[in-house]
Every structure is written in C-alpha cells, then in structure tokens.
Amino acid sequence: MLRPRPLFAYGTLQPGLAPAAIAALAARLRSAGEGRVRGVLYDLGPYPGVVLDPEAETWVFGTVLAVPDDSLLGELDRYEGPEFHRTETEALLTSGARLRCWIYEFRGNLRGAKIVVSGKWDGPLL
C-alpha cells in the first residue's frame, strides 16, 4: 500500500495537464497507475470538477498519484481552493484492485457546467 494515502487526480493535477502556476508542485507527484471512481465529471472551463456518487452508473477516469509526504497535501489544498474538498474515496484500478485514496470533490455552484459524458478530462477546451 502507498504511504501516505495516494491522490486520485482527474484534472489539472494529472501528468502533463498542470498549469504553470502548479507545475513544480505537480512534478513532485508520481503516477501509481490509472483508475476510475464512481461519480459525475463536470467541465468548469479551465478545469473539471467531480461530484462523487458511489451509486452512479457513470465513471470518472484519472490517475492515482503517489504523494511523497503529507506536507504536499496542504499545498494542494491551497491550490484547489474552497470550492474543492479533499475527501476519501475508493478507486478501481485498471488492474482490478481497489484502493482508498484522496480526491478533490467539487462543492461549488454547477450552474452552467456541462457534464463530461466520457468521464475523462483531457484539458480545457480552447
């Protein structure tokens, strides 16, 4: 098991998708594999937001990231801001294994947000 608890990233924290403002911090996180969580993914413009729902029939796809130490979590919390809440969830890895991990769940206003039907965010639409 990874220590500290890994982070499930579905947006700008995924490898190759970090904006310049967070690139140095994101580079300190290492991919531990691909996976998915149950919920709904929304396109919020420059970044996505997930609303978790363990009963959902839809999946959100992303990357499980190894967090080298807990001090990084505070930095990530500040980056994500007040609309995103770090919470625990269970990810299903491509290997079939299940893993408890952190995820940033969107708790802001979804008015006007579009659902990402594929469940996979590849960067902001230009």
Tab-separated table of C-alpha atoms in Angstrom:
chain	number	residue	atom	x	y	z
A	1	MET	CA	0.000	0.000	0.000
A	2	LEU	CA	1.178	3.520	-0.763
A	3	ARG	CA	2.029	5.825	2.195
A	4	PRO	CA	0.837	8.471	2.731
A	5	ARG	CA	-2.571	7.909	1.166
A	6	PRO	CA	-2.436	8.385	-2.633
A	7	LEU	CA	-4.420	11.008	-4.518
A	8	PHE	CA	-6.848	10.332	-7.363
A	9	ALA	CA	-6.365	13.096	-9.952
A	10	TYR	CA	-8.881	13.660	-12.740
A	11	GLY	CA	-7.955	17.185	-13.875
A	12	THR	CA	-5.082	19.639	-13.706
A	13	LEU	CA	-3.048	17.502	-11.293
A	14	GLN	CA	-2.750	14.699	-13.850
A	15	PRO	CA	0.642	14.274	-15.519
A	16	GLY	CA	1.014	16.708	-18.420
A	17	LEU	CA	-2.074	18.794	-17.580
A	18	ALA	CA	-0.797	21.056	-14.789
A	19	PRO	CA	-0.866	24.805	-15.492
A	20	ALA	CA	2.366	26.766	-14.960
A	21	ALA	CA	1.220	28.002	-11.534
A	22	ILE	CA	1.195	24.455	-10.140
A	23	ALA	CA	3.652	22.628	-12.453
A	24	ALA	CA	6.511	22.442	-9.916
A	25	LEU	CA	4.219	21.002	-7.246
A	26	ALA	CA	2.570	18.550	-9.651
A	27	ALA	CA	6.023	17.348	-10.761
A	28	ARG	CA	6.611	16.083	-7.204
A	29	LEU	CA	3.694	13.649	-7.553
A	30	ARG	CA	4.340	10.324	-9.270
A	31	SER	CA	1.859	8.230	-11.200
A	32	ALA	CA	0.974	4.975	-9.470
A	33	GLY	CA	-1.433	3.844	-12.195
A	34	GLU	CA	-4.697	4.627	-13.911
A	35	GLY	CA	-8.111	4.129	-12.413
A	36	ARG	CA	-11.682	5.302	-12.086
A	37	VAL	CA	-14.169	6.395	-9.441
A	38	ARG	CA	-17.969	6.459	-9.450
A	39	GLY	CA	-19.436	9.886	-9.968
A	40	VAL	CA	-20.109	12.649	-12.479
A	41	LEU	CA	-17.424	14.818	-14.102
A	42	TYR	CA	-18.217	18.437	-14.982
A	43	ASP	CA	-16.373	20.793	-17.327
A	44	LEU	CA	-15.945	24.032	-15.371
A	45	GLY	CA	-13.982	25.841	-18.095
A	46	PRO	CA	-10.268	25.884	-17.270
A	47	TYR	CA	-10.577	22.798	-15.057
A	48	PRO	CA	-13.028	19.988	-14.236
A	49	GLY	CA	-14.900	19.122	-11.066
A	50	VAL	CA	-16.177	15.774	-9.851
A	51	VAL	CA	-19.237	15.019	-7.759
A	52	LEU	CA	-18.823	11.598	-6.187
A	53	ASP	CA	-21.725	9.168	-6.136
A	54	PRO	CA	-20.997	5.553	-5.135
A	55	GLU	CA	-24.341	4.513	-6.647
A	56	ALA	CA	-23.719	6.221	-10.008
A	57	GLU	CA	-23.634	4.190	-13.175
A	58	THR	CA	-21.056	6.614	-14.574
A	59	TRP	CA	-17.301	6.629	-14.022
A	60	VAL	CA	-14.706	9.377	-13.779
A	61	PHE	CA	-11.305	8.343	-15.139
A	62	GLY	CA	-7.968	9.582	-13.877
A	63	THR	CA	-4.549	8.867	-12.439
A	64	VAL	CA	-3.623	7.617	-8.983
A	65	LEU	CA	-0.702	9.711	-7.740
A	66	ALA	CA	1.777	8.773	-5.036
A	67	VAL	CA	2.111	11.655	-2.574
A	68	PRO	CA	5.688	11.623	-1.224
A	69	ASP	CA	4.767	13.256	2.094
A	70	ASP	CA	1.759	14.752	3.854
A	71	SER	CA	3.140	18.302	3.665
A	72	LEU	CA	2.266	18.324	-0.026
A	73	LEU	CA	-1.408	17.864	0.823
A	74	GLY	CA	-1.562	21.301	2.461
A	75	GLU	CA	-0.055	22.863	-0.662
A	76	LEU	CA	-2.553	21.001	-2.836
A	77	ASP	CA	-5.442	22.104	-0.596
A	78	ARG	CA	-4.414	25.751	-1.092
A	79	TYR	CA	-4.148	25.271	-4.863
A	80	GLU	CA	-7.568	23.623	-5.112
A	81	GLY	CA	-9.230	26.378	-3.078
A	82	PRO	CA	-12.503	26.498	-1.129
A	83	GLU	CA	-14.748	25.030	-3.850
A	84	PHE	CA	-12.892	21.713	-3.747
A	85	HIS	CA	-12.961	19.496	-0.665
A	86	ARG	CA	-10.338	16.776	-0.156
A	87	THR	CA	-12.177	13.605	0.800
A	88	GLU	CA	-11.583	9.860	0.732
A	89	THR	CA	-12.960	7.623	-1.962
A	90	GLU	CA	-12.343	4.201	-3.414
A	91	ALA	CA	-10.737	3.975	-6.834
A	92	LEU	CA	-10.926	0.931	-9.062
A	93	LEU	CA	-7.526	0.497	-10.711
A	94	THR	CA	-7.091	-0.871	-14.221
A	95	SER	CA	-5.542	-3.968	-12.579
A	96	GLY	CA	-8.899	-4.615	-10.885
A	97	ALA	CA	-7.567	-3.737	-7.419
A	98	ARG	CA	-9.489	-1.309	-5.220
A	99	LEU	CA	-7.606	1.464	-3.447
A	100	ARG	CA	-8.611	4.056	-0.830
A	101	CYS	CA	-7.321	7.445	-1.919
A	102	TRP	CA	-7.838	11.172	-1.576
A	103	ILE	CA	-9.784	13.076	-4.203
A	104	TYR	CA	-10.776	16.720	-4.562
A	105	GLU	CA	-14.569	16.796	-4.854
A	106	PHE	CA	-16.209	19.927	-6.255
A	107	ARG	CA	-18.613	21.594	-3.819
A	108	GLY	CA	-19.250	24.827	-5.716
A	109	ASN	CA	-22.016	26.051	-7.999
A	110	LEU	CA	-22.622	23.790	-11.004
A	111	ARG	CA	-24.967	26.204	-12.797
A	112	GLY	CA	-23.959	26.271	-16.451
A	113	ALA	CA	-21.439	23.438	-16.066
A	114	LYS	CA	-21.531	20.738	-18.718
A	115	ILE	CA	-21.262	17.054	-17.897
A	116	VAL	CA	-18.218	15.364	-19.430
A	117	VAL	CA	-20.054	12.318	-20.767
A	118	SER	CA	-16.856	10.317	-21.397
A	119	GLY	CA	-15.782	10.792	-17.767
A	120	LYS	CA	-12.280	11.747	-18.930
A	121	TRP	CA	-10.889	15.291	-18.939
A	122	ASP	CA	-8.072	15.959	-21.394
A	123	GLY	CA	-7.590	19.662	-20.719
A	124	PRO	CA	-9.598	22.837	-21.227
A	125	LEU	CA	-11.474	23.291	-24.463
A	126	LEU	CA	-9.970	26.124	-26.470
